[in-house]
CSV table of C-alpha atoms in Angstrom, one decimal:
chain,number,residue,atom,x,y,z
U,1,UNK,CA,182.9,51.6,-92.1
U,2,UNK,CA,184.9,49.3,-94.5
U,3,UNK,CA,185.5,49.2,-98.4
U,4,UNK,CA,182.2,48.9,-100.2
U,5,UNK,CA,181.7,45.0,-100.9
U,6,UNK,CA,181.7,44.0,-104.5
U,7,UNK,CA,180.6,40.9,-106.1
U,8,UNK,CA,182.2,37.7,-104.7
U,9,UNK,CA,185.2,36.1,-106.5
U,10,UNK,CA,184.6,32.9,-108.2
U,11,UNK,CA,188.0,31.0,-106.5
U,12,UNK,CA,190.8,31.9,-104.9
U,13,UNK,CA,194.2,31.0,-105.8
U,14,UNK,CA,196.5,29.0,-103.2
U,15,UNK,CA,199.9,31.5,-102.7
U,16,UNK,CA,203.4,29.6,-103.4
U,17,UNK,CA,204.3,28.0,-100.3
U,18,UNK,CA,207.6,29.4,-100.0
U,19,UNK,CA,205.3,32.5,-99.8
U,20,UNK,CA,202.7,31.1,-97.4
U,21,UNK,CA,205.5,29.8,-94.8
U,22,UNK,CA,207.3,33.1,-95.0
U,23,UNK,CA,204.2,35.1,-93.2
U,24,UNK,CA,202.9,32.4,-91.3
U,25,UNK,CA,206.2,30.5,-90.0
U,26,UNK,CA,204.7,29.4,-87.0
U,27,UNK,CA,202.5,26.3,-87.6
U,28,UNK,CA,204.9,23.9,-88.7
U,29,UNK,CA,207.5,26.0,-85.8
U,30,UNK,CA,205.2,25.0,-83.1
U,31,UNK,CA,204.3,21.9,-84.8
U,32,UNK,CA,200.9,22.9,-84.5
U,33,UNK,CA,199.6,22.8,-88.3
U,34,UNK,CA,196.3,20.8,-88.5
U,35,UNK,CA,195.4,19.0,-92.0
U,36,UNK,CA,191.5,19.6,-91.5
U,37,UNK,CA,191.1,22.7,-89.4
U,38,UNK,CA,187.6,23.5,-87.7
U,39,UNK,CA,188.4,26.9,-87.3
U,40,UNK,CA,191.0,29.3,-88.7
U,41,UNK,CA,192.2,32.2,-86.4
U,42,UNK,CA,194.1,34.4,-88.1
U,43,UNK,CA,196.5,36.5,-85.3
U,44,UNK,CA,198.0,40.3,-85.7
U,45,UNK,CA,200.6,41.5,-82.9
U,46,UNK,CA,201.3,44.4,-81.5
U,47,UNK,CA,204.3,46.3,-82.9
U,48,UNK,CA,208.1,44.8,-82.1
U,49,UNK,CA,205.8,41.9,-81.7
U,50,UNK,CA,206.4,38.4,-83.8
U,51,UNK,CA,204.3,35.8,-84.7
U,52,UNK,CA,205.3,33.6,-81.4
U,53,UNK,CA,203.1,36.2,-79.4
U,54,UNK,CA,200.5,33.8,-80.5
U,55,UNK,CA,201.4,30.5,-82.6
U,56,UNK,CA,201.8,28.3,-80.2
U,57,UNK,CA,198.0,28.6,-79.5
U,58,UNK,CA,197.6,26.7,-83.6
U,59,UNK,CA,196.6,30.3,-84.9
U,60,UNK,CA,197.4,31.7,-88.5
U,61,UNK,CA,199.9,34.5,-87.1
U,62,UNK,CA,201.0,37.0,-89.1
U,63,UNK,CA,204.7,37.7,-89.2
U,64,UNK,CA,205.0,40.9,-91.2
U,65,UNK,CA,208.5,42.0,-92.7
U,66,UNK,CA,211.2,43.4,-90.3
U,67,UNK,CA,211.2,40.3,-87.9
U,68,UNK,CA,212.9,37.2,-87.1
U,69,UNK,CA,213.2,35.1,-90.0
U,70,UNK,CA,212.0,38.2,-92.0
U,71,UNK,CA,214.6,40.8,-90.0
U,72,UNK,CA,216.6,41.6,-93.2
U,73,UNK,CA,213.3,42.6,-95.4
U,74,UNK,CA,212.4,45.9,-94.9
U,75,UNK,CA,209.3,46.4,-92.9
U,76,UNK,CA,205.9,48.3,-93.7
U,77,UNK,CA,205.2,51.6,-92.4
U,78,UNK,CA,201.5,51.8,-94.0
U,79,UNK,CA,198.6,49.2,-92.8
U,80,UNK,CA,196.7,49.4,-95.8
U,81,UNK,CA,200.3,48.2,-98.0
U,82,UNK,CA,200.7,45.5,-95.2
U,83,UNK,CA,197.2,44.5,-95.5
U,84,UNK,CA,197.5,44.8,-99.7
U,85,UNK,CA,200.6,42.3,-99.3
U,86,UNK,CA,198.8,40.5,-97.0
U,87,UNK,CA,195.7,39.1,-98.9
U,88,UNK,CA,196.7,37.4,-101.8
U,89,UNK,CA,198.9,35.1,-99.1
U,90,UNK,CA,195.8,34.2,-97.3
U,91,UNK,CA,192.7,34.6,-99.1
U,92,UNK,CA,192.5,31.2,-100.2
U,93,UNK,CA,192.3,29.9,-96.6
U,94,UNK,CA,189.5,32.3,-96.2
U,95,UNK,CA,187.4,31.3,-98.7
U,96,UNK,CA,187.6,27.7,-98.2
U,97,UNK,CA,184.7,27.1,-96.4
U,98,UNK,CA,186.4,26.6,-93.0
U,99,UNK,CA,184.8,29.8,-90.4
U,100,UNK,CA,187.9,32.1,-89.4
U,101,UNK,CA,187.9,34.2,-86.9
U,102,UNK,CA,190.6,37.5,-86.4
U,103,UNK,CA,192.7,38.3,-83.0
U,104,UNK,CA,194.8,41.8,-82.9
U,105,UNK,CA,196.4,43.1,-80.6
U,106,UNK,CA,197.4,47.1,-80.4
U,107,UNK,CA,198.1,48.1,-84.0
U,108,UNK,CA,197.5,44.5,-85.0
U,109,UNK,CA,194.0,45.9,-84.5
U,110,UNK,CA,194.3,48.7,-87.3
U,111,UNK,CA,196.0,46.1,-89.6
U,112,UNK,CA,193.4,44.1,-89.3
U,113,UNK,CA,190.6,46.4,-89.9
U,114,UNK,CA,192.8,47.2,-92.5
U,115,UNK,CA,193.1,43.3,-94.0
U,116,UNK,CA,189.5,42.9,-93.7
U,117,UNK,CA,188.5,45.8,-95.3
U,118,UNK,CA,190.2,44.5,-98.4
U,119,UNK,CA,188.9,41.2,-97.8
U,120,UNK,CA,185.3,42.7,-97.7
U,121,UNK,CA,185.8,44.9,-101.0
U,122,UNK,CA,187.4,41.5,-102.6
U,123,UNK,CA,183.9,39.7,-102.1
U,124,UNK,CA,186.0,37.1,-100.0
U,125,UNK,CA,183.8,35.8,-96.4
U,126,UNK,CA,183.7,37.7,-93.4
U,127,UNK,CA,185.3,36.3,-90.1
U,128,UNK,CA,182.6,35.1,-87.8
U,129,UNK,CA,183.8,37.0,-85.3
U,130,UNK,CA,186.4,39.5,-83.8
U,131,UNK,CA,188.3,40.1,-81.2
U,132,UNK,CA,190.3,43.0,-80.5
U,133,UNK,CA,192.3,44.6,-78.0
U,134,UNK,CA,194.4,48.0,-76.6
U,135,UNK,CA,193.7,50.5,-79.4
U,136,UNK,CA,191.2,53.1,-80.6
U,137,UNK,CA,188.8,52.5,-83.3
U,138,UNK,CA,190.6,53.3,-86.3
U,139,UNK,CA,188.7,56.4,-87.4
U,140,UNK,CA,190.1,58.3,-84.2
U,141,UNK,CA,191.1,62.0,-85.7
U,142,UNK,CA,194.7,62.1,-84.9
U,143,UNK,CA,194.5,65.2,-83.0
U,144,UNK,CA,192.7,62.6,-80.8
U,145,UNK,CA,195.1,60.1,-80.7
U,146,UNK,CA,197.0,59.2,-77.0
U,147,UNK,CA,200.4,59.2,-78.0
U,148,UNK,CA,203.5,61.3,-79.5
U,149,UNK,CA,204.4,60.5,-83.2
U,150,UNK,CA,208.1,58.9,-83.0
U,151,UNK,CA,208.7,61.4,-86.7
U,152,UNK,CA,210.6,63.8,-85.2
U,153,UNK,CA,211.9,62.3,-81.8
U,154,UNK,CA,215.1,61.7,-80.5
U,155,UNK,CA,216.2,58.6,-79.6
U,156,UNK,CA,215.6,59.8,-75.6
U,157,UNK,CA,212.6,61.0,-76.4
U,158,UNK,CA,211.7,57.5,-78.5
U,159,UNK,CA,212.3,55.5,-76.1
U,160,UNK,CA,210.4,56.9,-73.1
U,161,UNK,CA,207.7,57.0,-76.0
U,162,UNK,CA,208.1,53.5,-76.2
U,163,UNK,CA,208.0,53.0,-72.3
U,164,UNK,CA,204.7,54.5,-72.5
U,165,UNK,CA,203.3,51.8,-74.2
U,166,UNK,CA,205.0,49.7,-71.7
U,167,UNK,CA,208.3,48.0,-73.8
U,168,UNK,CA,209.7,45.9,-71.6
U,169,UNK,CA,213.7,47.9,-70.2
U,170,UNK,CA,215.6,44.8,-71.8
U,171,UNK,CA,214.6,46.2,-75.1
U,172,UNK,CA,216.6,49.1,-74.3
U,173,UNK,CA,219.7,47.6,-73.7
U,174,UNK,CA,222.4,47.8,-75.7
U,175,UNK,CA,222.8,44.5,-77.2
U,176,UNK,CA,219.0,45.0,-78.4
U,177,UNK,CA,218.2,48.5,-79.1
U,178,UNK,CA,220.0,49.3,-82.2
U,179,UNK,CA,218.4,46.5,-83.6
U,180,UNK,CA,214.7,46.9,-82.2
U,181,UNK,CA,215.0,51.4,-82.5
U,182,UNK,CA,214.5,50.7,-86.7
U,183,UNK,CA,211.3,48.4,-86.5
U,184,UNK,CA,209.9,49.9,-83.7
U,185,UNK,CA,209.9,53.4,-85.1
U,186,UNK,CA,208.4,51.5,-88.0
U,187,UNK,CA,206.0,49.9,-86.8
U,188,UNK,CA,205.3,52.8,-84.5
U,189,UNK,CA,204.7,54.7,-88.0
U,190,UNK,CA,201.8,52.4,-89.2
U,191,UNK,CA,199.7,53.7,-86.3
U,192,UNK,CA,201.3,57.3,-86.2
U,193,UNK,CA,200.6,58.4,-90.0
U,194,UNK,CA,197.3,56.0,-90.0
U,195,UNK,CA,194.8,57.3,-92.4
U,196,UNK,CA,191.5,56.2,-91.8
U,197,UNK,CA,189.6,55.6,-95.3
U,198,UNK,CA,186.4,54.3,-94.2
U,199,UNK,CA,184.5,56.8,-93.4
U,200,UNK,CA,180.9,56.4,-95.1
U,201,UNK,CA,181.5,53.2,-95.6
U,202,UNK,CA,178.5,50.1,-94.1
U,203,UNK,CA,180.0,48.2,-90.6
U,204,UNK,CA,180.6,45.1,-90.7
U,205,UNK,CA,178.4,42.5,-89.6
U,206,UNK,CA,180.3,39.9,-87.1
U,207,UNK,CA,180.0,40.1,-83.8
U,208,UNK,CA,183.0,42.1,-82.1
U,209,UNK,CA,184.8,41.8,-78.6
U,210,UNK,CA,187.2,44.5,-77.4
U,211,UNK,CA,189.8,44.2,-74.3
U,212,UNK,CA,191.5,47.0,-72.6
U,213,UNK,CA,194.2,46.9,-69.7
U,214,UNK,CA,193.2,48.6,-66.3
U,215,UNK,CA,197.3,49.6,-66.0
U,216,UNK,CA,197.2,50.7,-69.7
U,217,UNK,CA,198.8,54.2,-69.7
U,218,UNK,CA,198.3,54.9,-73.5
U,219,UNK,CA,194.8,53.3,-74.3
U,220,UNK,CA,191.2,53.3,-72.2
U,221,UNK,CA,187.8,52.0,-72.3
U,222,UNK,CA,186.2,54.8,-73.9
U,223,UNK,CA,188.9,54.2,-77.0
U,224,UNK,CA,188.4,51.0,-77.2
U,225,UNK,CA,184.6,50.7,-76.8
U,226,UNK,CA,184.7,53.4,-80.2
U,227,UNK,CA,185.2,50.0,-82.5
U,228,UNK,CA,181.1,49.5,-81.5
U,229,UNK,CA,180.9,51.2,-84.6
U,230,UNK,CA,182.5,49.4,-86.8
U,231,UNK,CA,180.2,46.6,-86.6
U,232,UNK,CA,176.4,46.0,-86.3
U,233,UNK,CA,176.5,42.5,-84.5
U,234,UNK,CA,177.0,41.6,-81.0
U,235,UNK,CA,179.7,43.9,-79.5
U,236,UNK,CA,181.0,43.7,-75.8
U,237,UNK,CA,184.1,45.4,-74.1
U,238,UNK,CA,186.3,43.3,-71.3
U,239,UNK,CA,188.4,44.8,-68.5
U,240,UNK,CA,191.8,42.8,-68.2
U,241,UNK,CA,194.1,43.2,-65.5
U,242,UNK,CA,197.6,44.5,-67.0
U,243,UNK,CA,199.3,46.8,-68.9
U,244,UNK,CA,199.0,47.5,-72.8
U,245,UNK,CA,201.1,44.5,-73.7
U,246,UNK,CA,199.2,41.8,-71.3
U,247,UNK,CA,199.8,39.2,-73.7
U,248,UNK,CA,203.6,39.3,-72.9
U,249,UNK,CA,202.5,38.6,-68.9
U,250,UNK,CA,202.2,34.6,-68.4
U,251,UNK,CA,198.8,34.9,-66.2
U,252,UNK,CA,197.3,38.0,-68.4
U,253,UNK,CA,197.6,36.3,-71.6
U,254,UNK,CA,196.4,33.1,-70.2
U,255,UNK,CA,193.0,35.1,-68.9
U,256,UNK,CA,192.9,37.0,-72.3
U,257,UNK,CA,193.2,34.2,-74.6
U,258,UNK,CA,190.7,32.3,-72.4
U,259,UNK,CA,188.2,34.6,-72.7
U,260,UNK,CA,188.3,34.0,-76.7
U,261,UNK,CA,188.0,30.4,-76.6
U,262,UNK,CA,184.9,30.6,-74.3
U,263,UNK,CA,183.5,33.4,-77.0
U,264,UNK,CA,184.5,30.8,-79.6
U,265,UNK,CA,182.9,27.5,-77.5
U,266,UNK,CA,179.7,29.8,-77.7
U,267,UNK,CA,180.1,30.6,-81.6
U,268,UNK,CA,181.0,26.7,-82.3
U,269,UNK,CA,177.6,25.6,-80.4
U,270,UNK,CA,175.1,27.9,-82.6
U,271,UNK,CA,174.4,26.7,-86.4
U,272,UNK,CA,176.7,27.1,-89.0
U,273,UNK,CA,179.6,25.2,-87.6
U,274,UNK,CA,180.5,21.3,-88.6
């Protein structure tokens, strides 16, 4: 269920790194950039979400337009033109012969169905593994879908959208809402107006983990567990304790991000891995 994969590229050409620092700020940030790297994990948050949800854990984390350093670009309201702008930044640290392996969060998931999809269809290497949490499978009909599309709502009616999904109440306040109503209802957008081009297309092959939140009000096992088609590997689903955005809870994340390593302890011990 991915773009057809087409013959693989001969070399893939390093991005400026003006470019290269602009979507993933967070290594030299954190101080966590490693010269010789035995894994790359390449990290998508969930919408309003930057790339410190994850870079202090030395991960690749995306930090799309609209954010932080990145607050006055305008940000991307279709995954497949995020995914598009995405690629030519990294593909060269994914076909460098270090293993990679992809974390997403929410519509981080979609996004990164969406960047690997290209990746696939660019003949660049599969992750060796995935791990994704709090949303459907991408191909859910939208009639389907557990939410209200922010097109169309009021700012009321946006924002108790937006507590559904759990945004934490200082969002709302007035010293941060008019900044965070414009990316949210464009980030909300990417998952809203999603269209799902895959269909008919083979899964992928890498073994894939979901996570859903037993105090998620928006997203449940059975949505999540639909990404076991997407892949014809290993696939297991993981209860976590918490609500859609656990990875903003201290304890949650810390249980969440464990569970990866361990997965990735088990992938580093089988063949393939220096």
């Amino acid at each position: 269920m991915h773009a057809a994969r087409e013959p693989a590229v001969a070399s893939t050409p390093a991005p400026e790194a003006a470019d290269f620092a602009k979507w993933f700020p967070g290594l030299p940030l954190s101080c966590t950039a490693c010269v010789a790297p035995r894994w790359r994990v390449l990290c998508f948050p969930s919408a309003g979400s930057a790339e410190d949800m994850f870079t202090s854990k030395e991960c690749l984390a995306v930090q799309a337009p609209g954010r932080m350093m990145r607050g006055r670009e305008a940000p991307f309201t279709r995954a497949a033109d995020l995914a598009a702008a995405l690629l030519p930044v990294v593909a060269s640290r994914l076909s460098d012969g270090v293993p990679y392996v992809v974390i997403g969060h929410s519509v981080g998931t979609w996004v990164a169905y969406e960047l690997l999809a290209a990746a696939a269809a660019a003949g660049l290497p599969a992750p060796r593994a995935a791990w994704l949490s709090a949303m459907p499978a991408p191909d859910l009909p939208p009639a389907e879908r557990p939410w209200r599309a922010q097109r169309g709502l009021s700012e009321a009616e946006f924002m108790e959208e937006c507590r559904g999904w759990d945004v934490n109440e200082v969002v709302f306040t007035p010293a941060l809402w008019p900044t965070y109503q414009s990316l949210m209802r464009a980030d909300f957008t990417l998952f809203d107006e999603y269209e799902f081009r895959g269909a008919g297309s083979p899964p992928f092959s890498f073994p894939i983990t979901v996570f859903h939140g037993d105090g998620d009000r928006r997203i449940t096992e059975a949505h999540v567990r639909g990404w076991a088609r997407f892949t014809t590997g290993a696939f297991a689903c993981r209860r976590m304790r918490g609500h859609h955005l656990w990875p903003l809870q201290r304890s949650e994340k810390a249980a969440w991000l464990q569970a990866v390593v361990d997965e990735m302890a088990a992938l580093a011990s089988g063949p393939g891995v220096a």
